[in-house]
Amino acid sequence: MSHAVQRRLVVTPTYAGWRKQALIALAAQWPPETLAWEDAPHQPQAAQIALDYAAPGDEPHAEAPCPGLPPAPPQVRVSREFAQLLREAAQYRSPRPWALLYRVLWRYTHGDRAGVSAADEDGARLHAMAKAVRRDHHDMIAYVRFRRSDRPGMPQYVAWYEPRHDVLADAADHFARRMGHATWCIGTPHGLAHWDGSALRITDAPADAQALRADAAADPAEALWRLYYQSTFNPARLNEAALHQRMPVRFWKGLPEAALIPSMIAQARHGARRHAQAQGVGDMPGKPVAVDAQRAQPQRPVPAALDACRRCELWRHATQAVPGQGRDAARVMLVGEQPGDHEDLAGQVFIGPAGQVLDEALKCAGVPRDALYLTNAVKHFKWVARGKRRIHKTPAQREIDACSLWLQEELERVRPEVIVALGATALRAIAGPGARLQECMGRPMRLGRAWLLATWHPSYALRAGGDDARGRVVAGIADAVAQGYQLAGSASENAGT
């Protein structure tokens, strides 16, 4: 059923102004299709009021836009996230979102919460507007430039900025919290923010906005800044695409260094990029010093304990170092790659999903876990963030080399008769960087007094596609462990005879 538009609502173009009219319309149970929303002309700009998430009753005597309506607004409860979304979208300037905001709020209060979702048609528009406002707010904070003002009656610092949306109040609040008791004002085409050192006022744009804009462009100290900016410019490192992406041209008119940028780009295009700072570097005094590659390597101190190891950077983002576990007299040592997320948190080896696969393989091989010594080539968890998860990242060779001190200490202490390398990283740590897993699998090799066997890492079974592939990986690990256990038994018998 279609409804003809019957009522015209005039809104002070702020979030608080729309909220006032929206609550009255909700009290009157006016459907969104019956309303036409318009901005009130020449209304004073005011600081926006945050939505009361529980029961908005801060306007008990609000006047209704039409006679005969109840003056008291209804009790409306919305989630904190929805309230923030409405507040951000309300700052979108063109086109004004009043009708959209009311339609989504109407749906929300009548039990239809889908309008809050970005998957909904109305929700998608609402989220897009809020995202544009957040971006404009970020840009304003990043690109506002204050200039010192010496004109009588003016604050200490002035700035002129032209935002796309009504983000002046929020951005001004940021500067009020950052600039202490220094007085300042920010002028825009639609409003003025003024901080007197203790209180923030948002008013209409002044009649002499052009004079304010001129004041915001004159600061003798900026000549020093431009000289410094130009002296740090390196044409060889110029990336025009990144420059325009991170500092769009529309912001240049407010930046004191912007007048230099086009000429510096032109110089870089016409030869300066090729020579860059070569002449300055070439004029530096000095002489070459012959140093062999081995001596040029940095000297890593030998830490007293594994927990104190700082030989590579992995410790910075790991919870703790994870040492090997098992009997010092174990005849078979299993070496993995590195701790995973579970191991990093608990400080124990092979207790996560890969550890469960290893337990399954040991059961198939008929080898008890407590008969083995389990460790990793790298003792700290290397990971990258993906959302709220920590995702494993393969250690680099320099990290494997830095951790070899601890693996060698375990090999000398346990003195296993058989070493089973689980995966390519463990194999490279034991046999050297040139060792290849596919070439070494299924072929026992002598490594000093011990045998070396190579097989899959248990985590490979977790990535294998399908149950059949997973079963083959588990079976391969079980065969290698069983073979290693047999070799260890044979070596013990030969030593006994």
CSV table of C-alpha atoms in Angstrom, one decimal:
chain,number,residue,atom,x,y,z
A,1,MET,CA,0.0,0.0,0.0
A,2,SER,CA,1.5,3.3,-1.0
A,3,HIS,CA,1.3,6.5,1.1
A,4,ALA,CA,1.2,10.0,-0.3
A,5,VAL,CA,3.6,12.5,1.4
A,6,GLN,CA,1.4,14.5,3.8
A,7,ARG,CA,3.9,16.1,6.2
A,8,ARG,CA,7.0,18.3,5.8
A,9,LEU,CA,9.6,18.1,8.6
A,10,VAL,CA,12.1,20.9,8.8
A,11,VAL,CA,15.4,19.9,10.4
A,12,THR,CA,18.2,21.9,11.9
A,13,PRO,CA,21.0,20.3,9.8
A,14,THR,CA,22.6,18.5,12.7
A,15,TYR,CA,22.2,15.1,14.2
A,16,ALA,CA,20.5,16.6,17.3
A,17,GLY,CA,18.1,18.5,15.0
A,18,TRP,CA,17.1,15.3,13.1
A,19,ARG,CA,16.9,13.3,16.3
A,20,LYS,CA,14.4,15.8,17.8
A,21,GLN,CA,12.1,15.6,14.8
A,22,ALA,CA,12.5,11.8,14.4
A,23,LEU,CA,11.4,11.1,18.0
A,24,ILE,CA,8.3,13.3,17.5
A,25,ALA,CA,7.5,11.5,14.3
A,26,LEU,CA,7.9,8.1,16.0
A,27,ALA,CA,5.6,9.2,18.8
A,28,ALA,CA,3.0,10.1,16.2
A,29,GLN,CA,3.6,6.8,14.4
A,30,TRP,CA,4.2,8.4,11.1
A,31,PRO,CA,5.5,6.0,8.5
A,32,PRO,CA,8.6,7.0,6.6
A,33,GLU,CA,6.6,7.2,3.3
A,34,THR,CA,4.4,10.0,4.6
A,35,LEU,CA,7.3,12.4,5.5
A,36,ALA,CA,9.3,14.9,3.5
A,37,TRP,CA,12.5,16.0,5.2
A,38,GLU,CA,14.1,19.5,4.6
A,39,ASP,CA,17.0,21.4,6.0
A,40,ALA,CA,16.1,24.5,7.9
A,41,PRO,CA,17.6,27.6,6.2
A,42,HIS,CA,20.1,29.8,8.0
A,43,GLN,CA,20.1,27.8,11.2
A,44,PRO,CA,23.1,28.3,13.6
A,45,GLN,CA,25.7,25.6,13.6
A,46,ALA,CA,25.8,23.9,17.0
A,47,ALA,CA,27.9,21.1,18.5
A,48,GLN,CA,26.2,17.8,18.0
A,49,ILE,CA,24.7,16.0,21.0
A,50,ALA,CA,25.5,12.3,21.5
A,51,LEU,CA,22.5,9.9,21.4
A,52,ASP,CA,21.3,8.6,24.8
A,53,TYR,CA,21.5,4.8,24.4
A,54,ALA,CA,19.0,4.0,27.1
A,55,ALA,CA,16.1,6.5,27.0
A,56,PRO,CA,16.5,9.7,25.2
A,57,GLY,CA,14.5,12.2,27.3
A,58,ASP,CA,16.7,15.2,27.2
A,59,GLU,CA,14.1,17.2,25.3
A,60,PRO,CA,10.9,16.7,27.4
A,61,HIS,CA,9.3,19.9,26.1
A,62,ALA,CA,10.1,19.6,22.4
A,63,GLU,CA,7.5,21.2,20.2
A,64,ALA,CA,5.7,19.0,17.7
A,65,PRO,CA,5.9,20.1,14.0
A,66,CYS,CA,2.1,19.9,13.7
A,67,PRO,CA,-0.7,20.7,16.2
A,68,GLY,CA,-2.3,18.0,18.2
A,69,LEU,CA,0.8,15.9,18.7
A,70,PRO,CA,2.0,14.8,22.2
A,71,PRO,CA,5.0,16.9,23.2
A,72,ALA,CA,6.9,14.1,25.0
A,73,PRO,CA,9.1,11.9,22.8
A,74,PRO,CA,8.8,8.1,23.1
A,75,GLN,CA,11.3,6.0,25.0
A,76,VAL,CA,13.6,4.6,22.2
A,77,ARG,CA,16.3,2.1,23.0
A,78,VAL,CA,19.0,1.2,20.4
A,79,SER,CA,22.3,-0.5,20.5
A,80,ARG,CA,25.5,1.5,21.0
A,81,GLU,CA,26.8,0.5,17.6
A,82,PHE,CA,23.5,1.5,15.9
A,83,ALA,CA,23.5,4.9,17.7
A,84,GLN,CA,27.1,5.5,16.6
A,85,LEU,CA,26.2,4.6,13.0
A,86,LEU,CA,23.3,7.0,12.9
A,87,ARG,CA,25.4,9.8,14.4
A,88,GLU,CA,28.1,9.3,11.8
A,89,ALA,CA,25.8,9.1,8.9
A,90,ALA,CA,23.9,12.2,10.0
A,91,GLN,CA,27.1,14.2,9.3
A,92,TYR,CA,26.9,13.3,5.6
A,93,ARG,CA,26.3,16.5,3.7
A,94,SER,CA,25.0,15.8,0.2
A,95,PRO,CA,22.5,14.3,-0.2
A,96,ARG,CA,21.2,14.8,3.3
A,97,PRO,CA,20.4,11.4,4.9
A,98,TRP,CA,17.4,12.4,7.1
A,99,ALA,CA,14.9,10.2,5.3
A,100,LEU,CA,17.2,7.2,5.2
A,101,LEU,CA,18.0,7.6,8.9
A,102,TYR,CA,14.4,7.8,9.9
A,103,ARG,CA,13.5,4.8,7.7
A,104,VAL,CA,16.1,2.6,9.3
A,105,LEU,CA,15.2,3.8,12.8
A,106,TRP,CA,11.5,3.1,12.0
A,107,ARG,CA,12.3,-0.4,10.9
A,108,TYR,CA,14.5,-0.9,14.0
A,109,THR,CA,11.8,0.2,16.5
A,110,HIS,CA,9.2,-2.0,14.7
A,111,GLY,CA,11.3,-5.1,15.1
A,112,ASP,CA,13.2,-5.1,11.7
A,113,ARG,CA,16.8,-5.0,12.7
A,114,ALA,CA,18.1,-5.9,9.2
A,115,GLY,CA,18.4,-2.2,8.3
A,116,VAL,CA,21.5,-2.0,10.5
A,117,SER,CA,23.3,-4.6,8.4
A,118,ALA,CA,25.5,-3.7,5.5
A,119,ALA,CA,23.9,-6.6,3.6
A,120,ASP,CA,20.6,-4.7,3.6
A,121,GLU,CA,19.9,-2.1,0.9
A,122,ASP,CA,19.2,0.7,3.4
A,123,GLY,CA,22.0,-0.6,5.7
A,124,ALA,CA,24.5,-0.6,2.9
A,125,ARG,CA,23.8,3.1,2.1
A,126,LEU,CA,23.9,4.0,5.8
A,127,HIS,CA,27.3,2.2,6.2
A,128,ALA,CA,28.7,3.9,3.1
A,129,MET,CA,27.7,7.3,4.3
A,130,ALA,CA,29.2,6.6,7.8
A,131,LYS,CA,32.4,5.3,6.2
A,132,ALA,CA,32.7,8.5,4.0
A,133,VAL,CA,32.2,10.6,7.1
A,134,ARG,CA,34.9,8.7,9.1
A,135,ARG,CA,37.3,9.1,6.2
A,136,ASP,CA,36.6,12.9,6.1
A,137,HIS,CA,37.1,13.1,9.8
A,138,HIS,CA,40.5,11.3,9.5
A,139,ASP,CA,41.5,13.6,6.6
A,140,MET,CA,40.6,16.7,8.5
A,141,ILE,CA,42.7,15.7,11.5
A,142,ALA,CA,45.6,14.8,9.1
A,143,TYR,CA,45.6,17.9,6.9
A,144,VAL,CA,44.5,20.8,9.1
A,145,ARG,CA,47.5,23.2,9.3
A,146,PHE,CA,47.5,25.8,12.0
A,147,ARG,CA,49.3,29.1,11.4
A,148,ARG,CA,50.5,31.6,14.0
A,149,SER,CA,48.3,34.8,14.0
A,150,ASP,CA,49.4,38.2,15.3
A,151,ARG,CA,46.2,40.1,14.4
A,152,PRO,CA,44.6,41.7,17.4
A,153,GLY,CA,41.5,40.0,18.7
A,154,MET,CA,42.4,36.7,17.0
A,155,PRO,CA,43.5,33.5,18.8
A,156,GLN,CA,47.1,32.4,18.8
A,157,TYR,CA,46.6,29.9,15.9
A,158,VAL,CA,44.2,29.9,13.0
A,159,ALA,CA,43.5,27.4,10.2
A,160,TRP,CA,41.2,27.1,7.2
A,161,TYR,CA,39.9,23.8,6.0
A,162,GLU,CA,37.1,22.7,3.6
A,163,PRO,CA,35.7,19.3,4.7
A,164,ARG,CA,33.2,17.4,2.5
A,165,HIS,CA,30.9,16.6,5.4
A,166,ASP,CA,29.9,18.0,8.8
A,167,VAL,CA,32.9,16.7,10.7
A,168,LEU,CA,34.0,20.1,12.2
A,169,ALA,CA,32.7,19.5,15.7
A,170,ASP,CA,34.3,16.0,16.1
A,171,ALA,CA,37.6,17.1,14.6
A,172,ALA,CA,37.7,20.3,16.7
A,173,ASP,CA,37.2,18.1,19.8
A,174,HIS,CA,40.3,16.2,18.9
A,175,PHE,CA,42.4,19.4,18.6
A,176,ALA,CA,40.9,20.7,21.9
A,177,ARG,CA,42.2,17.7,23.7
A,178,ARG,CA,45.6,17.8,21.9
A,179,MET,CA,46.6,21.5,22.0
A,180,GLY,CA,46.2,22.3,25.7
A,181,HIS,CA,45.6,25.9,26.7
A,182,ALA,CA,46.8,27.5,23.4
A,183,THR,CA,43.9,29.3,21.8
A,184,TRP,CA,42.9,28.6,18.2
A,185,CYS,CA,40.1,28.6,15.6
A,186,ILE,CA,39.4,26.5,12.5
A,187,GLY,CA,37.3,28.1,9.8
A,188,THR,CA,35.3,26.2,7.2
A,189,PRO,CA,32.8,27.3,4.6
A,190,HIS,CA,30.0,26.1,6.9
A,191,GLY,CA,31.1,26.8,10.4
A,192,LEU,CA,33.8,28.0,12.8
A,193,ALA,CA,35.4,26.1,15.7
A,194,HIS,CA,36.9,28.3,18.4
A,195,TRP,CA,38.9,27.1,21.4
A,196,ASP,CA,39.7,29.7,24.1
A,197,GLY,CA,41.9,27.4,26.1
A,198,SER,CA,39.2,25.9,28.2
A,199,ALA,CA,35.9,25.7,26.2
A,200,LEU,CA,35.1,24.8,22.7
A,201,ARG,CA,32.4,26.7,20.6
A,202,ILE,CA,31.0,25.7,17.2
A,203,THR,CA,29.3,28.6,15.4
A,204,ASP,CA,28.2,29.7,12.0
A,205,ALA,CA,31.0,30.6,9.5
A,206,PRO,CA,32.0,34.2,10.1
A,207,ALA,CA,31.0,36.9,7.6
A,208,ASP,CA,34.7,37.7,7.1
A,209,ALA,CA,35.6,34.1,6.2
A,210,GLN,CA,37.9,35.3,3.4
A,211,ALA,CA,39.9,37.4,5.9
A,212,LEU,CA,40.2,34.4,8.2
A,213,ARG,CA,41.3,32.3,5.2
A,214,ALA,CA,44.0,34.9,4.4
A,215,ASP,CA,45.2,34.9,8.0
A,216,ALA,CA,45.5,31.1,7.9
A,217,ALA,CA,47.8,31.4,4.9
A,218,ALA,CA,50.4,33.8,6.3
A,219,ASP,CA,53.0,32.5,8.8
A,220,PRO,CA,56.7,33.6,8.4
A,221,ALA,CA,57.9,30.4,10.1
A,222,GLU,CA,56.6,28.3,7.2
A,223,ALA,CA,59.6,29.5,5.1
A,224,LEU,CA,61.9,27.5,7.3
A,225,TRP,CA,59.6,24.5,7.1
A,226,ARG,CA,59.6,24.7,3.3
A,227,LEU,CA,63.4,24.9,3.2
A,228,TYR,CA,63.6,21.8,5.5
A,229,TYR,CA,61.0,19.9,3.4
A,230,GLN,CA,62.9,20.6,0.2
A,231,SER,CA,66.3,19.6,1.7
A,232,THR,CA,64.9,16.2,2.7
A,233,PHE,CA,63.4,15.4,-0.7
A,234,ASN,CA,65.1,12.5,-2.5
A,235,PRO,CA,64.1,12.3,-6.2
A,236,ALA,CA,65.4,8.7,-6.5
A,237,ARG,CA,62.7,7.5,-4.0
A,238,LEU,CA,59.8,9.4,-5.5
A,239,ASN,CA,56.7,7.3,-6.0
A,240,GLU,CA,54.0,9.5,-7.5
A,241,ALA,CA,51.2,7.0,-7.2
A,242,ALA,CA,51.8,6.6,-3.5
A,243,LEU,CA,52.1,10.4,-3.1
A,244,HIS,CA,48.7,11.0,-4.7
A,245,GLN,CA,47.1,8.1,-2.8
A,246,ARG,CA,48.3,9.2,0.6
A,247,MET,CA,48.1,12.9,0.0
A,248,PRO,CA,45.4,13.6,-2.6
A,249,VAL,CA,45.8,16.8,-4.6
A,250,ARG,CA,42.6,18.4,-3.1
A,251,PHE,CA,44.4,18.8,0.2
A,252,TRP,CA,47.5,20.5,-1.2
A,253,LYS,CA,46.0,24.0,-1.1
A,254,GLY,CA,46.1,23.9,2.7
A,255,LEU,CA,49.6,22.6,3.0
A,256,PRO,CA,52.5,25.1,3.2
A,257,GLU,CA,54.9,22.7,1.3
A,258,ALA,CA,52.4,22.1,-1.5
A,259,ALA,CA,53.7,24.9,-3.7
A,260,LEU,CA,57.1,23.0,-3.9
A,261,ILE,CA,55.7,19.6,-4.8
A,262,PRO,CA,55.0,20.1,-8.5
A,263,SER,CA,58.4,21.6,-9.2
A,264,MET,CA,60.1,18.8,-7.3
A,265,ILE,CA,58.2,16.2,-9.2
A,266,ALA,CA,59.1,17.8,-12.5
A,267,GLN,CA,62.8,17.9,-11.5
A,268,ALA,CA,62.6,14.2,-10.6
A,269,ARG,CA,61.1,13.4,-14.0
A,270,HIS,CA,63.8,15.3,-15.9
A,271,GLY,CA,66.9,13.7,-14.5
A,272,ALA,CA,67.1,14.5,-10.8
A,273,ARG,CA,65.7,11.0,-10.0
A,274,ARG,CA,68.6,9.4,-11.9
A,275,HIS,CA,71.3,11.3,-10.0
A,276,ALA,CA,69.4,11.8,-6.7
A,277,GLN,CA,71.9,12.4,-3.9
A,278,ALA,CA,74.9,10.8,-5.7
A,279,GLN,CA,76.9,14.0,-5.9
A,280,GLY,CA,76.5,14.8,-2.2
A,281,VAL,CA,77.4,11.2,-1.2
A,282,GLY,CA,80.3,11.2,-3.6
A,283,ASP,CA,81.7,14.3,-1.9
A,284,MET,CA,81.9,12.7,1.5
A,285,PRO,CA,85.4,11.9,2.7
A,286,GLY,CA,86.4,8.3,3.5
A,287,LYS,CA,88.4,5.3,2.4
A,288,PRO,CA,87.5,1.7,1.7
A,289,VAL,CA,88.4,-0.9,4.3
A,290,ALA,CA,88.9,-4.5,3.3
A,291,VAL,CA,86.9,-6.9,5.5
A,292,ASP,CA,86.1,-10.5,4.6
A,293,ALA,CA,82.5,-11.6,4.6
A,294,GLN,CA,82.8,-13.8,7.8
A,295,ARG,CA,84.2,-10.9,9.9
A,296,ALA,CA,81.5,-8.6,8.5
A,297,GLN,CA,78.8,-10.6,10.2
A,298,PRO,CA,77.4,-9.1,13.4
A,299,GLN,CA,78.6,-10.9,16.6
A,300,ARG,CA,75.6,-12.4,18.4
A,301,PRO,CA,76.0,-12.7,22.1
A,302,VAL,CA,75.5,-16.2,23.6
A,303,PRO,CA,72.6,-15.9,26.0
A,304,ALA,CA,72.7,-17.7,29.3
A,305,ALA,CA,69.3,-19.3,29.0
A,306,LEU,CA,66.7,-19.9,26.2
A,307,ASP,CA,64.2,-17.5,27.8
A,308,ALA,CA,66.8,-14.7,27.5
A,309,CYS,CA,67.6,-15.4,23.8
A,310,ARG,CA,67.6,-12.3,21.6
A,311,ARG,CA,69.7,-13.7,18.7
A,312,CYS,CA,66.8,-12.9,16.3
A,313,GLU,CA,63.7,-10.7,16.4
A,314,LEU,CA,61.1,-13.4,16.9
A,315,TRP,CA,61.1,-13.1,20.7
A,316,ARG,CA,59.5,-9.6,20.4
A,317,HIS,CA,56.1,-11.0,19.3
A,318,ALA,CA,56.1,-14.4,20.9
A,319,THR,CA,54.7,-15.2,24.3
A,320,GLN,CA,57.6,-17.3,25.4
A,321,ALA,CA,60.4,-19.6,24.1
A,322,VAL,CA,59.3,-23.2,23.8
A,323,PRO,CA,62.1,-25.7,24.7
A,324,GLY,CA,62.2,-29.4,23.7
A,325,GLN,CA,60.6,-32.0,25.9
A,326,GLY,CA,61.3,-35.7,26.5
A,327,ARG,CA,63.9,-38.0,28.1
A,328,ASP,CA,67.5,-37.0,27.9
A,329,ALA,CA,68.3,-40.6,27.2
A,330,ALA,CA,65.8,-40.9,24.3
A,331,ARG,CA,67.2,-42.8,21.3
A,332,VAL,CA,65.0,-41.0,18.8
A,333,MET,CA,64.6,-37.3,18.5
A,334,LEU,CA,61.8,-35.7,16.5
A,335,VAL,CA,62.6,-32.1,15.2
A,336,GLY,CA,59.7,-29.9,14.0
A,337,GLU,CA,59.7,-26.4,12.5
A,338,GLN,CA,58.6,-24.0,15.3
A,339,PRO,CA,55.9,-23.7,18.0
A,340,GLY,CA,52.4,-22.9,16.9
A,341,ASP,CA,49.8,-20.7,18.6
A,342,HIS,CA,48.8,-23.3,21.2
A,343,GLU,CA,52.4,-24.2,22.0
A,344,ASP,CA,53.4,-20.5,22.3
A,345,LEU,CA,50.7,-19.9,24.9
A,346,ALA,CA,51.3,-23.1,26.9
A,347,GLY,CA,55.1,-23.3,26.5
A,348,GLN,CA,55.0,-27.0,25.5
A,349,VAL,CA,55.8,-28.7,22.2
A,350,PHE,CA,53.3,-30.4,19.9
A,351,ILE,CA,50.1,-29.8,21.9
A,352,GLY,CA,48.0,-28.0,19.2
A,353,PRO,CA,46.3,-29.4,16.1
A,354,ALA,CA,49.7,-30.5,14.6
A,355,GLY,CA,50.5,-32.3,17.8
A,356,GLN,CA,47.2,-34.2,17.6
A,357,VAL,CA,48.2,-35.4,14.1
A,358,LEU,CA,51.6,-36.5,15.4
A,359,ASP,CA,49.9,-38.4,18.3
A,360,GLU,CA,47.8,-40.2,15.6
A,361,ALA,CA,50.9,-41.1,13.6
A,362,LEU,CA,52.8,-42.3,16.8
A,363,LYS,CA,49.8,-44.5,17.6
A,364,CYS,CA,49.9,-46.0,14.1
A,365,ALA,CA,53.6,-46.6,14.4
A,366,GLY,CA,53.2,-48.2,17.8
A,367,VAL,CA,55.7,-45.8,19.4
A,368,PRO,CA,54.9,-44.1,22.7
A,369,ARG,CA,55.3,-40.4,22.9
A,370,ASP,CA,57.2,-40.5,26.2
A,371,ALA,CA,59.9,-42.7,24.5
A,372,LEU,CA,60.9,-39.8,22.2
A,373,TYR,CA,62.5,-36.4,22.6
A,374,LEU,CA,60.4,-33.7,20.8
A,375,THR,CA,61.7,-30.3,19.9
A,376,ASN,CA,61.7,-27.6,17.1
A,377,ALA,CA,64.3,-26.1,15.0
A,378,VAL,CA,63.1,-22.6,15.9
A,379,LYS,CA,62.0,-22.0,19.5
A,380,HIS,CA,59.8,-18.9,19.2
A,381,PHE,CA,56.5,-18.6,17.3
A,382,LYS,CA,56.6,-16.6,14.1
A,383,TRP,CA,53.2,-15.4,13.0
A,384,VAL,CA,51.2,-12.7,11.2
A,385,ALA,CA,47.9,-11.2,12.3
A,386,ARG,CA,44.8,-12.0,10.3
A,387,GLY,CA,41.8,-10.5,12.0
A,388,LYS,CA,41.9,-11.8,15.6
A,389,ARG,CA,43.9,-14.9,14.7
A,390,ARG,CA,47.7,-15.5,14.7
A,391,ILE,CA,48.6,-17.3,11.5
A,392,HIS,CA,51.9,-19.3,11.3
A,393,LYS,CA,54.6,-17.9,9.1
A,394,THR,CA,57.6,-19.9,7.9
A,395,PRO,CA,60.9,-18.9,9.6
A,396,ALA,CA,63.6,-17.4,7.5
A,397,GLN,CA,67.0,-19.0,7.1
A,398,ARG,CA,68.6,-16.3,9.3
A,399,GLU,CA,66.2,-17.2,12.1
A,400,ILE,CA,66.9,-20.9,11.7
A,401,ASP,CA,70.7,-20.1,11.9
A,402,ALA,CA,70.2,-17.9,14.9
A,403,CYS,CA,68.3,-20.7,16.8
A,404,SER,CA,70.8,-23.4,15.7
A,405,LEU,CA,72.7,-22.8,19.0
A,406,TRP,CA,69.8,-24.3,21.0
A,407,LEU,CA,69.2,-27.3,18.6
A,408,GLN,CA,72.9,-28.2,18.8
A,409,GLU,CA,72.8,-28.0,22.6
A,410,GLU,CA,69.9,-30.5,22.6
A,411,LEU,CA,71.6,-32.8,20.1
A,412,GLU,CA,74.8,-32.9,22.3
A,413,ARG,CA,72.8,-33.4,25.5
A,414,VAL,CA,70.4,-36.1,24.3
A,415,ARG,CA,72.8,-37.7,21.8
A,416,PRO,CA,70.0,-39.5,19.9
A,417,GLU,CA,70.8,-42.5,17.6
A,418,VAL,CA,68.1,-41.4,15.1
A,419,ILE,CA,66.9,-37.9,14.2
A,420,VAL,CA,63.5,-37.6,12.4
A,421,ALA,CA,63.2,-34.2,10.6
A,422,LEU,CA,59.5,-33.2,10.4
A,423,GLY,CA,59.3,-30.9,7.4
A,424,ALA,CA,61.6,-28.9,5.2
A,425,THR,CA,62.6,-26.3,7.8
A,426,ALA,CA,63.7,-28.9,10.3
A,427,LEU,CA,65.6,-30.7,7.6
A,428,ARG,CA,67.5,-27.5,6.6
A,429,ALA,CA,68.3,-26.8,10.2
A,430,ILE,CA,69.9,-30.2,10.6
A,431,ALA,CA,71.4,-31.0,7.2
A,432,GLY,CA,72.1,-27.5,5.9
A,433,PRO,CA,70.3,-25.0,3.7
A,434,GLY,CA,70.8,-27.1,0.5
A,435,ALA,CA,68.8,-30.1,1.8
A,436,ARG,CA,65.5,-30.8,-0.1
A,437,LEU,CA,62.7,-32.6,1.6
A,438,GLN,CA,61.5,-34.5,-1.6
A,439,GLU,CA,65.0,-35.8,-2.3
A,440,CYS,CA,65.6,-37.0,1.3
A,441,MET,CA,62.3,-38.6,2.2
A,442,GLY,CA,62.4,-42.4,2.6
A,443,ARG,CA,66.2,-42.5,2.5
A,444,PRO,CA,68.0,-42.8,5.9
A,445,MET,CA,71.2,-40.8,5.9
A,446,ARG,CA,74.2,-40.8,8.2
A,447,LEU,CA,74.8,-37.6,10.1
A,448,GLY,CA,77.8,-38.1,12.3
A,449,ARG,CA,77.0,-40.9,14.7
A,450,ALA,CA,73.2,-40.6,14.2
A,451,TRP,CA,70.8,-41.6,11.4
A,452,LEU,CA,68.7,-38.8,9.8
A,453,LEU,CA,65.2,-39.5,8.4
A,454,ALA,CA,63.0,-36.9,6.7
A,455,THR,CA,59.2,-36.8,6.5
A,456,TRP,CA,56.2,-34.5,6.4
A,457,HIS,CA,55.5,-32.0,9.1
A,458,PRO,CA,52.2,-33.0,10.9
A,459,SER,CA,50.7,-29.6,10.0
A,460,TYR,CA,50.8,-30.7,6.3
A,461,ALA,CA,48.1,-33.2,7.0
A,462,LEU,CA,45.9,-30.3,8.2
A,463,ARG,CA,46.3,-28.6,4.8
A,464,ALA,CA,46.0,-31.7,2.7
A,465,GLY,CA,42.8,-31.8,0.6
A,466,GLY,CA,40.4,-34.7,1.7
A,467,ASP,CA,40.6,-37.6,4.0
A,468,ASP,CA,42.7,-39.7,1.6
A,469,ALA,CA,45.5,-37.1,1.3
A,470,ARG,CA,45.5,-36.6,5.1
A,471,GLY,CA,45.7,-40.3,5.7
A,472,ARG,CA,48.7,-40.6,3.3
A,473,VAL,CA,50.5,-37.9,5.3
A,474,VAL,CA,49.8,-39.5,8.6
A,475,ALA,CA,50.9,-42.9,7.3
A,476,GLY,CA,54.2,-41.3,5.9
A,477,ILE,CA,55.0,-39.8,9.3
A,478,ALA,CA,54.2,-43.1,11.1
A,479,ASP,CA,56.5,-45.1,8.7
A,480,ALA,CA,59.4,-42.7,9.3
A,481,VAL,CA,59.0,-42.8,13.1
A,482,ALA,CA,58.7,-46.6,13.0
A,483,GLN,CA,61.7,-46.9,10.7
A,484,GLY,CA,63.7,-44.6,13.0
A,485,TYR,CA,62.7,-46.6,16.1
A,486,GLN,CA,63.9,-49.8,14.3
A,487,LEU,CA,67.2,-48.1,13.3
A,488,ALA,CA,67.7,-47.0,16.9
A,489,GLY,CA,67.1,-50.5,18.2
A,490,SER,CA,69.6,-52.0,15.6
A,491,ALA,CA,72.2,-49.4,16.6
A,492,SER,CA,71.8,-50.3,20.3
A,493,GLU,CA,72.1,-54.0,19.6
A,494,ASN,CA,75.3,-53.4,17.5
A,495,ALA,CA,76.7,-51.2,20.3
A,496,GLY,CA,76.0,-54.0,22.8
A,497,THR,CA,77.8,-56.6,20.8
